[in-house]
Each structure stands twice: as structure tokens, then as C-alpha cells.
Amino acid sequence: MLKEKYTPIYFLSSLGSGGLAASFFMYLMFLVPHKNSPMATFDHVYPVLLEGTWLSFVSAFAIVFIIAFSFFHFKLLFWNIKQYKAFKETSAYTTLINSNAEVSLMTMPLTFAMTINVCFILGALFVPGLWTIVEYLFPFALLGFAVVGFYAIKIFMVYFSRLLTTGKFDFEKNNNLSQMISIFAFSMIAVGFAAPGAMSHYIQINAIGIFASIFFASIALLLLLIKLILGFKGMFKYGISAETAPTLWIIIPILTLLGITFVRISFGFDHHFQQPLSATSLFTLTSFVVSLQIIFGLLGYSVMKKLQYFETYVDGDEKSAVSFALICPGVAFMVFGMFFINMGMVLNGVIDKYSIAYFVLMIPFIYIQYQTVVLFFKLKKKFSL
């Protein structure tokens, strides 16, 4: 047991492995044909595996990694829950909930929301015919995300109300973007609600999902405006500390989640609300998100190189749980890259699916995914998780 040495930031290890599982699902989602459903399922993937083509190899490759990272997700999730229970009994927990670091508790609902997504992926891939009864599952998905959403709001309200009533926010220690973990959590819940909002054949389920998605996305956008400004103000005034430098990349997964949220809401409006989907709007949205991700990616990498972060906290002897924050940006960039290629480029006829240009465009995103996988195992070994 880590006890006093534990921090809720360790939940990012479970979150990152779940995200990696989802990133490998993107190959099935966009490469395997699935005309009768909005996502690839067992009934689409299994026949492809039997064909013996290049797509069979890619599908088998993706499935192996989905299984592996799903296993790590649940293993690390249970480990974190056990460690957190022991941590709550220590004086370090009391110190945490009376400091800026109380916001790190938001990693829990963030990770639980990812768990629902992982379960959804595993069910779709490994349960034959599941999609025929998916309408019965959507209400349970909405209920699951509602519980996680309530938990997230409860944690955040305790934290935020304490700051507003006591004025004890340490601006000197806010010289990073770690406060945006709450925005990350609300964005994850928003994208979860958007799934049944986009895919259900019943307008009532659509409407509930879309409303709840907009509700949590609105919270995320409001807080993004506040905390991004405060975070950069602190960094400009005090300079960012080397240990918290990875938080510069937290905007990347937030952008991915909000981007997918609005893509799904657009499909939901097209499905039931007589609002035809505009392919050009998807090109604009995906281009906007990828552009910001590239800028923040380059900025964060430049800062971390100058601070020798990788040499110290990844390849060196220094240990910091914040290192696990490096996994989510790599996952997010790859995931939204697939949305950009398929919904921004292919849907608008810029490139053809399965063409040479199509696969060439995938190379940088696959490379980032590869580096993220290597990083995950490096950190897992370093922390003996």
C-alpha cells in the first residue's frame, strides 16, 4: 500500500490504458464496413477475420491490443480503488482536500466514465447479436453516465465552493494546467451521453442523451475559459514547474472529447431532429480541433524538452504520477485523427477511403499511437504496476 505516497492522479494510469483500448478500436470503427450500424460490432468484424485479407490482419491486430489494454484498464482501476481507500485514512488526504490538489479527485469520475466506454466496446466486439438489443441497453448507459456525472458534480461543487467561500486558492502553485482535470472529466461524461444521443432510434433517448451531453459540455466549456486563463496567468508569472509540464497537453484530450461530442450531437440532430448533417461543418470542426491539438502538442513538447522532463521523469530515476498524463494526449490525438481523416476528409470527397493518400494521412497518427504504447509500458514498468 502506498498510503501517504498515493495520489488520485494514479487513476490516469487506468484511464490511459482504457483510452489505448479505444484507440485500437478506431481501426475497426473506420476500416471495417458496418452499413447497418453506427459502429463496428462482432457481426461485422468476425466475417472480416475469416476473409484472410490485409483487413483481417489489421482487425486481429487491433482486437489483441483492445483485449490487452482493457485488461490493464480494469487491473489498474481496481488497484487504484484499493489504494485510494487506504489513502483516505491518512493525514495526506486531509491535506489534499484543503489544497489546490483537491481537484485531482476528479480523476475518479473521469476514469469511471472511461470504464463504461470500455465495457461498451467489449460488448459490441465480443457479444454476437448485441446490436439487435442495443436499444434496451441505451437507458442503462444513460443511467450509468448519470451516476458518474452526479459523482463528478458532487466532487467539483465541494471543491469549488470551498475556494469561493474561503478564498484559499494558491495562485503561486497554479503555474500549470492541472486544474483542467475537472474539464477533462466533464468532457468525458458529455461524450458518453452523446453516444445514445446519436445512435438511438427513439427520439426520447436521443433527446435525453443530447440534452445531458450539452449540459456537461457547457460546464466544460465554461470552466475551460476560466481555468485556461488562470493557468496561463500563473505560468507567465511564476513559470511552469518541470514536474507539472505534461499538463500543457491536457487540452488535447479535452479537445478530442468535445470534438467527438459535437460530431455525435450533429448525427443525432440529423437522425431525429430534421436537421440535415452538413459534411462541410464536419470538415471545419475536425480541422479546427486537430489544428489546436497540433499547436498545444508542439508547445508542450518544446517546454518539456527545455525542462528535460523526459530525461528526468520518463527515462530517469525520478518518479511522478503526473507522468501518466502523457498517455491521454497521445491516445486523443490518434482517435481524433481518425475522425478528421474519415469525417473531415473522406466524407467531403477530399480523399477516397482505402486510397494511398488515406493511409499516408494515417501514418503520423499511428506513429503517435505507437509512441504512446511504448510510453505506457515504460511507465508501467517504472512504477511496477
mmCIF file of C-alpha atoms in Angstrom:
data_model
loop_
_atom_site.group_PDB
_atom_site.id
_atom_site.type_symbol
_atom_site.label_atom_id
_atom_site.label_comp_id
_atom_site.label_asym_id
_atom_site.label_seq_id
_atom_site.Cartn_x
_atom_site.Cartn_y
_atom_site.Cartn_z
ATOM 1 C CA MET A 1 0.000 0.000 0.000
ATOM 2 C CA LEU A 2 1.261 3.470 -0.911
ATOM 3 C CA LYS A 3 -0.942 5.201 1.708
ATOM 4 C CA GLU A 4 0.516 8.738 2.210
ATOM 5 C CA LYS A 5 2.514 8.444 -1.015
ATOM 6 C CA TYR A 6 -0.602 7.779 -3.075
ATOM 7 C CA THR A 7 -2.308 10.449 -5.176
ATOM 8 C CA PRO A 8 -5.572 10.220 -7.159
ATOM 9 C CA ILE A 9 -3.502 11.180 -10.218
ATOM 10 C CA TYR A 10 -2.605 7.473 -10.377
ATOM 11 C CA PHE A 11 -6.111 6.913 -11.772
ATOM 12 C CA LEU A 12 -4.704 8.308 -15.029
ATOM 13 C CA SER A 13 -2.847 5.001 -15.467
ATOM 14 C CA SER A 14 -6.189 3.187 -15.683
ATOM 15 C CA LEU A 15 -7.677 5.962 -17.795
ATOM 16 C CA GLY A 16 -4.748 5.841 -20.220
ATOM 17 C CA SER A 17 -4.947 2.078 -20.719
ATOM 18 C CA GLY A 18 -8.694 2.327 -21.344
ATOM 19 C CA GLY A 19 -8.027 5.097 -23.834
ATOM 20 C CA LEU A 20 -5.460 2.949 -25.629
ATOM 21 C CA ALA A 21 -8.064 0.177 -25.950
ATOM 22 C CA ALA A 22 -10.431 2.717 -27.514
ATOM 23 C CA SER A 23 -7.692 3.961 -29.859
ATOM 24 C CA PHE A 24 -7.222 0.455 -31.309
ATOM 25 C CA PHE A 25 -10.977 0.183 -31.734
ATOM 26 C CA MET A 26 -10.705 3.094 -34.190
ATOM 27 C CA TYR A 27 -9.200 0.727 -36.780
ATOM 28 C CA LEU A 28 -12.309 -1.438 -36.611
ATOM 29 C CA MET A 29 -14.610 1.560 -36.415
ATOM 30 C CA PHE A 30 -13.366 3.181 -39.601
ATOM 31 C CA LEU A 31 -11.800 0.364 -41.656
ATOM 32 C CA VAL A 32 -14.344 -2.435 -41.210
ATOM 33 C CA PRO A 33 -17.594 -1.802 -43.194
ATOM 34 C CA HIS A 34 -20.668 -1.603 -40.929
ATOM 35 C CA LYS A 35 -23.573 -0.330 -43.006
ATOM 36 C CA ASN A 36 -26.329 -1.472 -40.668
ATOM 37 C CA SER A 37 -25.000 0.163 -37.500
ATOM 38 C CA PRO A 38 -23.110 3.319 -36.490
ATOM 39 C CA MET A 39 -20.180 1.290 -35.112
ATOM 40 C CA ALA A 40 -18.352 -1.938 -35.907
ATOM 41 C CA THR A 41 -19.675 -4.918 -33.924
ATOM 42 C CA PHE A 42 -18.996 -8.649 -33.666
ATOM 43 C CA ASP A 43 -21.332 -9.293 -36.597
ATOM 44 C CA HIS A 44 -19.195 -7.055 -38.821
ATOM 45 C CA VAL A 45 -15.726 -7.917 -37.533
ATOM 46 C CA TYR A 46 -15.979 -11.717 -37.319
ATOM 47 C CA PRO A 47 -16.695 -12.256 -41.065
ATOM 48 C CA VAL A 48 -13.767 -9.945 -41.905
ATOM 49 C CA LEU A 49 -11.440 -12.049 -39.711
ATOM 50 C CA LEU A 50 -12.292 -15.120 -41.794
ATOM 51 C CA GLU A 51 -11.542 -13.496 -45.145
ATOM 52 C CA GLY A 52 -7.762 -13.772 -44.897
ATOM 53 C CA THR A 53 -7.122 -10.296 -46.316
ATOM 54 C CA TRP A 54 -4.992 -7.364 -45.110
ATOM 55 C CA LEU A 55 -8.062 -6.092 -43.264
ATOM 56 C CA SER A 56 -8.297 -9.438 -41.441
ATOM 57 C CA PHE A 57 -4.747 -8.943 -40.180
ATOM 58 C CA VAL A 58 -5.422 -5.341 -39.109
ATOM 59 C CA SER A 59 -8.627 -6.396 -37.340
ATOM 60 C CA ALA A 60 -6.923 -9.262 -35.482
ATOM 61 C CA PHE A 61 -4.045 -6.950 -34.548
ATOM 62 C CA ALA A 62 -6.469 -4.343 -33.178
ATOM 63 C CA ILE A 63 -8.516 -6.911 -31.237
ATOM 64 C CA VAL A 64 -5.423 -8.281 -29.470
ATOM 65 C CA PHE A 65 -4.496 -4.816 -28.237
ATOM 66 C CA ILE A 66 -8.095 -3.974 -27.295
ATOM 67 C CA ILE A 67 -8.186 -7.074 -25.081
ATOM 68 C CA ALA A 68 -4.751 -6.357 -23.578
ATOM 69 C CA PHE A 69 -5.378 -2.714 -22.728
ATOM 70 C CA SER A 70 -8.902 -3.447 -21.470
ATOM 71 C CA PHE A 71 -7.323 -5.946 -19.068
ATOM 72 C CA PHE A 72 -4.807 -3.320 -17.894
ATOM 73 C CA HIS A 73 -7.615 -0.794 -17.537
ATOM 74 C CA PHE A 74 -9.588 -2.953 -15.101
ATOM 75 C CA LYS A 75 -6.483 -4.197 -13.297
ATOM 76 C CA LEU A 76 -5.264 -0.640 -12.676
ATOM 77 C CA LEU A 77 -8.793 0.536 -11.857
ATOM 78 C CA PHE A 78 -9.159 -1.989 -9.022
ATOM 79 C CA TRP A 79 -5.613 -1.247 -7.834
ATOM 80 C CA ASN A 80 -6.390 2.475 -7.673
ATOM 81 C CA ILE A 81 -9.679 1.982 -5.841
ATOM 82 C CA LYS A 82 -7.913 -0.157 -3.232
ATOM 83 C CA GLN A 83 -5.082 2.362 -2.848
ATOM 84 C CA TYR A 84 -7.496 5.301 -2.631
ATOM 85 C CA LYS A 85 -9.467 3.678 0.207
ATOM 86 C CA ALA A 86 -6.250 3.319 2.210
ATOM 87 C CA PHE A 87 -5.173 6.858 1.272
ATOM 88 C CA LYS A 88 -8.412 8.340 2.676
ATOM 89 C CA GLU A 89 -7.405 7.183 6.148
ATOM 90 C CA THR A 90 -4.179 9.221 6.137
ATOM 91 C CA SER A 91 -3.363 12.824 7.042
ATOM 92 C CA ALA A 92 -2.159 13.294 3.452
ATOM 93 C CA TYR A 93 -5.797 13.033 2.317
ATOM 94 C CA THR A 94 -6.816 15.821 4.715
ATOM 95 C CA THR A 95 -4.030 17.991 3.326
ATOM 96 C CA LEU A 96 -5.120 17.226 -0.237
ATOM 97 C CA ILE A 97 -8.772 18.203 0.237
ATOM 98 C CA ASN A 98 -7.692 21.549 1.672
ATOM 99 C CA SER A 99 -5.400 22.475 -1.204
ATOM 100 C CA ASN A 100 -5.435 23.131 -4.947
ATOM 101 C CA ALA A 101 -4.773 19.405 -5.392
ATOM 102 C CA GLU A 102 -8.324 18.548 -4.304
ATOM 103 C CA VAL A 103 -9.226 18.849 -7.977
ATOM 104 C CA SER A 104 -7.264 15.614 -8.568
ATOM 105 C CA LEU A 105 -10.269 13.739 -7.119
ATOM 106 C CA MET A 106 -11.948 14.428 -10.477
ATOM 107 C CA THR A 107 -9.742 11.717 -11.978
ATOM 108 C CA MET A 108 -12.114 9.180 -10.397
ATOM 109 C CA PRO A 109 -15.345 10.053 -12.258
ATOM 110 C CA LEU A 110 -13.182 10.656 -15.331
ATOM 111 C CA THR A 111 -11.860 7.082 -15.157
ATOM 112 C CA PHE A 112 -15.263 5.573 -14.295
ATOM 113 C CA ALA A 113 -16.732 7.210 -17.404
ATOM 114 C CA MET A 114 -13.955 5.599 -19.446
ATOM 115 C CA THR A 115 -14.835 2.243 -17.852
ATOM 116 C CA ILE A 116 -18.374 2.499 -19.262
ATOM 117 C CA ASN A 117 -16.918 3.195 -22.713
ATOM 118 C CA VAL A 118 -14.551 0.218 -22.467
ATOM 119 C CA CYS A 119 -17.438 -2.064 -21.452
ATOM 120 C CA PHE A 120 -19.451 -0.787 -24.416
ATOM 121 C CA ILE A 121 -16.573 -1.558 -26.813
ATOM 122 C CA LEU A 122 -16.022 -5.048 -25.357
ATOM 123 C CA GLY A 123 -19.736 -5.831 -25.503
ATOM 124 C CA ALA A 124 -20.062 -4.691 -29.113
ATOM 125 C CA LEU A 125 -16.991 -6.668 -30.204
ATOM 126 C CA PHE A 126 -17.432 -9.924 -28.348
ATOM 127 C CA VAL A 127 -21.175 -10.459 -27.872
ATOM 128 C CA PRO A 128 -22.828 -11.751 -31.075
ATOM 129 C CA GLY A 129 -26.068 -10.000 -31.931
ATOM 130 C CA LEU A 130 -25.716 -7.446 -29.160
ATOM 131 C CA TRP A 131 -26.651 -4.625 -31.505
ATOM 132 C CA THR A 132 -30.089 -6.182 -32.040
ATOM 133 C CA ILE A 133 -30.932 -5.386 -28.412
ATOM 134 C CA VAL A 134 -28.869 -2.210 -28.080
ATOM 135 C CA GLU A 135 -31.978 -0.056 -27.632
ATOM 136 C CA TYR A 136 -32.589 -1.875 -24.346
ATOM 137 C CA LEU A 137 -29.021 -1.060 -23.284
ATOM 138 C CA PHE A 138 -29.077 2.664 -24.050
ATOM 139 C CA PRO A 139 -31.230 3.550 -20.982
ATOM 140 C CA PHE A 140 -28.716 1.719 -18.776
ATOM 141 C CA ALA A 141 -25.878 3.621 -20.468
ATOM 142 C CA LEU A 142 -27.676 6.900 -19.753
ATOM 143 C CA LEU A 143 -28.201 5.821 -16.139
ATOM 144 C CA GLY A 144 -24.521 4.871 -15.795
ATOM 145 C CA PHE A 145 -23.289 8.200 -17.096
ATOM 146 C CA ALA A 146 -25.869 10.000 -14.936
ATOM 147 C CA VAL A 147 -24.432 8.349 -11.811
ATOM 148 C CA VAL A 148 -20.868 9.235 -12.849
ATOM 149 C CA GLY A 149 -21.992 12.757 -13.754
ATOM 150 C CA PHE A 150 -23.631 13.236 -10.351
ATOM 151 C CA TYR A 151 -20.453 11.997 -8.655
ATOM 152 C CA ALA A 152 -18.338 14.421 -10.709
ATOM 153 C CA ILE A 153 -20.598 17.391 -9.908
ATOM 154 C CA LYS A 154 -20.606 16.467 -6.208
ATOM 155 C CA ILE A 155 -16.781 16.401 -6.044
ATOM 156 C CA PHE A 156 -16.459 19.578 -8.048
ATOM 157 C CA MET A 157 -19.055 21.535 -6.063
ATOM 158 C CA VAL A 158 -17.381 20.692 -2.750
ATOM 159 C CA TYR A 159 -14.039 21.794 -4.172
ATOM 160 C CA PHE A 160 -15.214 24.923 -5.981
ATOM 161 C CA SER A 161 -17.496 26.157 -3.199
ATOM 162 C CA ARG A 162 -14.630 25.804 -0.713
ATOM 163 C CA LEU A 163 -12.456 28.028 -2.888
ATOM 164 C CA LEU A 164 -15.190 30.626 -3.351
ATOM 165 C CA THR A 165 -16.087 30.817 0.342
ATOM 166 C CA THR A 166 -12.557 30.755 1.777
ATOM 167 C CA GLY A 167 -10.554 32.382 -0.996
ATOM 168 C CA LYS A 168 -7.752 29.911 -0.311
ATOM 169 C CA PHE A 169 -6.709 29.224 -3.877
ATOM 170 C CA ASP A 170 -2.927 29.134 -4.159
ATOM 171 C CA PHE A 171 -2.180 31.088 -7.342
ATOM 172 C CA GLU A 172 1.561 30.542 -6.992
ATOM 173 C CA LYS A 173 1.073 26.768 -7.231
ATOM 174 C CA ASN A 174 -1.350 27.181 -10.131
ATOM 175 C CA ASN A 175 1.545 27.582 -12.591
ATOM 176 C CA ASN A 176 0.289 24.665 -14.731
ATOM 177 C CA LEU A 177 -2.937 23.334 -16.254
ATOM 178 C CA SER A 178 -3.634 20.603 -13.690
ATOM 179 C CA GLN A 179 -6.852 22.382 -12.673
ATOM 180 C CA MET A 180 -8.267 21.425 -16.068
ATOM 181 C CA ILE A 181 -8.647 17.797 -14.950
ATOM 182 C CA SER A 182 -12.201 18.740 -13.952
ATOM 183 C CA ILE A 183 -12.879 19.900 -17.520
ATOM 184 C CA PHE A 184 -11.447 16.611 -18.769
ATOM 185 C CA ALA A 185 -13.924 14.714 -16.563
ATOM 186 C CA PHE A 186 -16.978 16.721 -17.635
ATOM 187 C CA SER A 187 -15.959 16.356 -21.295
ATOM 188 C CA MET A 188 -15.680 12.567 -20.902
ATOM 189 C CA ILE A 189 -19.182 12.437 -19.427
ATOM 190 C CA ALA A 190 -20.500 14.671 -22.215
ATOM 191 C CA VAL A 191 -19.147 12.422 -24.962
ATOM 192 C CA GLY A 192 -20.594 9.386 -23.173
ATOM 193 C CA PHE A 193 -24.095 10.868 -23.122
ATOM 194 C CA ALA A 194 -23.727 11.876 -26.774
ATOM 195 C CA ALA A 195 -23.445 8.223 -27.885
ATOM 196 C CA PRO A 196 -27.081 7.205 -27.244
ATOM 197 C CA GLY A 197 -27.999 10.748 -28.272
ATOM 198 C CA ALA A 198 -26.586 9.999 -31.712
ATOM 199 C CA MET A 199 -27.358 6.301 -32.153
ATOM 200 C CA SER A 200 -30.745 5.524 -30.623
ATOM 201 C CA HIS A 201 -33.755 5.035 -32.918
ATOM 202 C CA TYR A 202 -36.066 6.578 -30.310
ATOM 203 C CA ILE A 203 -36.270 10.361 -30.195
ATOM 204 C CA GLN A 204 -36.833 10.339 -26.426
ATOM 205 C CA ILE A 205 -33.499 8.572 -25.831
ATOM 206 C CA ASN A 206 -31.925 10.868 -28.423
ATOM 207 C CA ALA A 207 -33.208 13.961 -26.674
ATOM 208 C CA ILE A 208 -32.158 12.866 -23.184
ATOM 209 C CA GLY A 209 -28.692 11.933 -24.393
ATOM 210 C CA ILE A 210 -28.212 15.140 -26.370
ATOM 211 C CA PHE A 211 -29.500 17.375 -23.560
ATOM 212 C CA ALA A 212 -27.275 15.722 -20.944
ATOM 213 C CA SER A 213 -24.336 15.878 -23.342
ATOM 214 C CA ILE A 214 -24.856 19.593 -23.950
ATOM 215 C CA PHE A 215 -25.279 20.128 -20.191
ATOM 216 C CA PHE A 216 -21.883 18.642 -19.326
ATOM 217 C CA ALA A 217 -20.195 20.089 -22.427
ATOM 218 C CA SER A 218 -21.457 23.544 -21.380
ATOM 219 C CA ILE A 219 -19.900 23.113 -17.927
ATOM 220 C CA ALA A 220 -16.656 22.012 -19.565
ATOM 221 C CA LEU A 221 -16.562 24.991 -21.940
ATOM 222 C CA LEU A 222 -17.309 27.495 -19.170
ATOM 223 C CA LEU A 223 -14.586 26.078 -16.934
ATOM 224 C CA LEU A 224 -12.201 25.835 -19.892
ATOM 225 C CA LEU A 225 -12.447 29.589 -20.380
ATOM 226 C CA ILE A 226 -11.826 30.290 -16.679
ATOM 227 C CA LYS A 227 -9.102 27.764 -15.921
ATOM 228 C CA LEU A 228 -7.131 28.157 -19.137
ATOM 229 C CA ILE A 229 -6.739 31.873 -18.436
ATOM 230 C CA LEU A 230 -5.854 31.350 -14.763
ATOM 231 C CA GLY A 231 -3.415 28.570 -15.620
ATOM 232 C CA PHE A 232 -1.528 30.591 -18.220
ATOM 233 C CA LYS A 233 -1.516 33.621 -15.925
ATOM 234 C CA GLY A 234 0.188 31.510 -13.253
ATOM 235 C CA MET A 235 2.691 30.098 -15.755
ATOM 236 C CA PHE A 236 3.522 33.526 -17.192
ATOM 237 C CA LYS A 237 4.056 34.905 -13.683
ATOM 238 C CA TYR A 238 5.879 32.036 -11.943
ATOM 239 C CA GLY A 239 6.970 29.765 -14.792
ATOM 240 C CA ILE A 240 5.808 26.176 -15.106
ATOM 241 C CA SER A 241 7.397 23.588 -12.823
ATOM 242 C CA ALA A 242 9.137 20.670 -14.527
ATOM 243 C CA GLU A 243 7.017 18.023 -12.780
ATOM 244 C CA THR A 244 3.700 19.507 -13.942
ATOM 245 C CA ALA A 245 4.820 20.294 -17.512
ATOM 246 C CA PRO A 246 2.723 17.409 -19.008
ATOM 247 C CA THR A 247 -0.431 19.312 -18.015
ATOM 248 C CA LEU A 248 0.181 21.544 -21.039
ATOM 249 C CA TRP A 249 -1.056 18.605 -23.105
ATOM 250 C CA ILE A 250 -4.315 18.121 -21.167
ATOM 251 C CA ILE A 251 -6.104 20.363 -23.646
ATOM 252 C CA ILE A 252 -5.524 17.712 -26.359
ATOM 253 C CA PRO A 253 -7.834 15.012 -24.897
ATOM 254 C CA ILE A 254 -10.338 17.689 -23.877
ATOM 255 C CA LEU A 255 -10.492 18.889 -27.492
ATOM 256 C CA THR A 256 -10.922 15.314 -28.724
ATOM 257 C CA LEU A 257 -13.793 14.606 -26.331
ATOM 258 C CA LEU A 258 -15.612 17.868 -27.046
ATOM 259 C CA GLY A 259 -14.992 17.433 -30.783
ATOM 260 C CA ILE A 260 -16.491 13.927 -30.807
ATOM 261 C CA THR A 261 -19.332 15.182 -28.616
ATOM 262 C CA PHE A 262 -20.356 17.769 -31.207
ATOM 263 C CA VAL A 263 -19.897 15.279 -34.059
ATOM 264 C CA ARG A 264 -22.252 12.874 -32.295
ATOM 265 C CA ILE A 265 -24.768 15.611 -31.497
ATOM 266 C CA SER A 266 -24.739 16.581 -35.197
ATOM 267 C CA PHE A 267 -25.573 12.990 -36.147
ATOM 268 C CA GLY A 268 -28.298 12.938 -33.500
ATOM 269 C CA PHE A 269 -29.891 16.074 -34.971
ATOM 270 C CA ASP A 270 -29.672 14.543 -38.450
ATOM 271 C CA HIS A 271 -31.241 11.328 -37.183
ATOM 272 C CA HIS A 272 -34.368 12.625 -35.467
ATOM 273 C CA PHE A 273 -34.492 16.420 -35.408
ATOM 274 C CA GLN A 274 -34.843 17.122 -39.145
ATOM 275 C CA GLN A 275 -31.511 18.975 -39.177
ATOM 276 C CA PRO A 276 -29.569 17.626 -42.194
ATOM 277 C CA LEU A 277 -25.929 16.882 -41.459
ATOM 278 C CA SER A 278 -23.510 19.245 -43.183
ATOM 279 C CA ALA A 279 -20.335 17.496 -44.333
ATOM 280 C CA THR A 280 -18.546 20.837 -44.621
ATOM 281 C CA SER A 281 -19.278 21.635 -40.973
ATOM 282 C CA LEU A 282 -17.603 18.360 -40.015
ATOM 283 C CA PHE A 283 -14.550 19.337 -42.066
ATOM 284 C CA THR A 284 -14.444 22.707 -40.299
ATOM 285 C CA LEU A 285 -14.907 21.218 -36.829
ATOM 286 C CA THR A 286 -12.361 18.411 -37.226
ATOM 287 C CA SER A 287 -9.815 20.745 -38.833
ATOM 288 C CA PHE A 288 -10.243 23.255 -36.000
ATOM 289 C CA VAL A 289 -9.733 20.597 -33.316
ATOM 290 C CA VAL A 290 -6.704 18.968 -34.984
ATOM 291 C CA SER A 291 -5.117 22.400 -35.552
ATOM 292 C CA LEU A 292 -5.361 23.329 -31.862
ATOM 293 C CA GLN A 293 -4.101 19.894 -30.855
ATOM 294 C CA ILE A 294 -1.022 20.293 -33.047
ATOM 295 C CA ILE A 295 -0.273 23.744 -31.602
ATOM 296 C CA PHE A 296 -0.595 22.589 -27.979
ATOM 297 C CA GLY A 297 1.292 19.403 -28.801
ATOM 298 C CA LEU A 298 4.256 21.346 -30.178
ATOM 299 C CA LEU A 299 4.132 23.869 -27.320
ATOM 300 C CA GLY A 300 4.062 21.181 -24.641
ATOM 301 C CA TYR A 301 6.841 19.175 -26.276
ATOM 302 C CA SER A 302 9.032 22.276 -26.622
ATOM 303 C CA VAL A 303 8.567 23.188 -22.946
ATOM 304 C CA MET A 304 9.196 19.640 -21.723
ATOM 305 C CA LYS A 305 12.348 19.337 -23.834
ATOM 306 C CA LYS A 306 13.708 22.566 -22.352
ATOM 307 C CA LEU A 307 12.915 21.348 -18.843
ATOM 308 C CA GLN A 308 14.406 17.906 -19.666
ATOM 309 C CA TYR A 309 11.174 16.310 -18.472
ATOM 310 C CA PHE A 310 11.537 13.084 -20.461
ATOM 311 C CA GLU A 311 15.127 12.542 -19.334
ATOM 312 C CA THR A 312 14.144 13.117 -15.696
ATOM 313 C CA TYR A 313 10.663 11.668 -15.192
ATOM 314 C CA VAL A 314 10.293 9.118 -18.014
ATOM 315 C CA ASP A 315 13.776 7.739 -18.687
ATOM 316 C CA GLY A 316 15.388 8.899 -15.439
ATOM 317 C CA ASP A 317 15.060 7.760 -11.832
ATOM 318 C CA GLU A 318 12.578 10.442 -10.699
ATOM 319 C CA LYS A 319 9.006 9.208 -10.254
ATOM 320 C CA SER A 320 5.938 11.383 -10.667
ATOM 321 C CA ALA A 321 2.352 10.161 -11.077
ATOM 322 C CA VAL A 322 1.792 13.167 -13.354
ATOM 323 C CA SER A 323 3.807 11.241 -15.971
ATOM 324 C CA PHE A 324 0.685 9.177 -16.671
ATOM 325 C CA ALA A 325 -0.883 12.387 -18.007
ATOM 326 C CA LEU A 326 1.344 11.912 -21.067
ATOM 327 C CA ILE A 327 -0.671 8.888 -22.236
ATOM 328 C CA CYS A 328 -4.052 10.573 -22.743
ATOM 329 C CA PRO A 329 -2.841 13.212 -25.251
ATOM 330 C CA GLY A 330 -1.276 10.544 -27.482
ATOM 331 C CA VAL A 331 -4.466 8.494 -27.366
ATOM 332 C CA ALA A 332 -6.642 11.534 -28.017
ATOM 333 C CA PHE A 333 -4.606 12.775 -30.971
ATOM 334 C CA MET A 334 -4.757 9.378 -32.681
ATOM 335 C CA VAL A 335 -8.504 8.961 -32.026
ATOM 336 C CA PHE A 336 -9.474 12.370 -33.343
ATOM 337 C CA GLY A 337 -7.034 11.977 -36.224
ATOM 338 C CA MET A 338 -9.204 9.089 -37.434
ATOM 339 C CA PHE A 339 -12.290 11.295 -37.148
ATOM 340 C CA PHE A 340 -10.515 14.035 -39.098
ATOM 341 C CA ILE A 341 -9.485 11.668 -41.900
ATOM 342 C CA ASN A 342 -12.811 9.849 -42.203
ATOM 343 C CA MET A 343 -15.387 12.526 -41.373
ATOM 344 C CA GLY A 344 -13.452 15.611 -42.376
ATOM 345 C CA MET A 345 -11.662 14.366 -45.489
ATOM 346 C CA VAL A 346 -13.402 11.217 -46.819
ATOM 347 C CA LEU A 347 -16.956 12.389 -46.171
ATOM 348 C CA ASN A 348 -16.247 15.569 -48.151
ATOM 349 C CA GLY A 349 -14.634 13.713 -51.048
ATOM 350 C CA VAL A 350 -11.182 15.226 -50.449
ATOM 351 C CA ILE A 351 -9.626 11.738 -50.453
ATOM 352 C CA ASP A 352 -11.005 8.267 -51.167
ATOM 353 C CA LYS A 353 -11.280 5.643 -48.456
ATOM 354 C CA TYR A 354 -8.560 2.957 -48.663
ATOM 355 C CA SER A 355 -6.594 5.062 -51.164
ATOM 356 C CA ILE A 356 -2.847 5.660 -50.877
ATOM 357 C CA ALA A 357 -3.493 9.210 -49.602
ATOM 358 C CA TYR A 358 -5.864 7.769 -46.988
ATOM 359 C CA PHE A 359 -3.223 5.512 -45.491
ATOM 360 C CA VAL A 360 -0.461 8.121 -45.816
ATOM 361 C CA LEU A 361 -2.551 10.534 -43.740
ATOM 362 C CA MET A 362 -2.901 7.857 -41.067
ATOM 363 C CA ILE A 363 0.879 7.469 -40.634
ATOM 364 C CA PRO A 364 1.503 10.405 -38.228
ATOM 365 C CA PHE A 365 -1.436 9.392 -36.043
ATOM 366 C CA ILE A 366 -0.331 5.735 -35.981
ATOM 367 C CA TYR A 367 3.185 6.870 -35.080
ATOM 368 C CA ILE A 368 1.877 8.875 -32.106
ATOM 369 C CA GLN A 369 -0.172 5.849 -31.028
ATOM 370 C CA TYR A 370 2.940 3.643 -31.220
ATOM 371 C CA GLN A 371 4.957 6.087 -29.103
ATOM 372 C CA THR A 372 2.123 6.220 -26.572
ATOM 373 C CA VAL A 373 2.019 2.430 -26.267
ATOM 374 C CA VAL A 374 5.793 2.371 -25.688
ATOM 375 C CA LEU A 375 5.411 5.126 -23.081
ATOM 376 C CA PHE A 376 2.620 3.252 -21.285
ATOM 377 C CA PHE A 377 4.691 0.106 -20.839
ATOM 378 C CA LYS A 378 7.728 2.146 -19.842
ATOM 379 C CA LEU A 379 5.774 3.898 -17.083
ATOM 380 C CA LYS A 380 4.021 0.693 -16.046
ATOM 381 C CA LYS A 381 7.391 -0.976 -15.555
ATOM 382 C CA LYS A 382 8.862 2.054 -13.783
ATOM 383 C CA PHE A 383 6.014 2.218 -11.249
ATOM 384 C CA SER A 384 5.740 -1.586 -11.001
ATOM 385 C CA LEU A 385 2.000 -1.504 -11.697
#
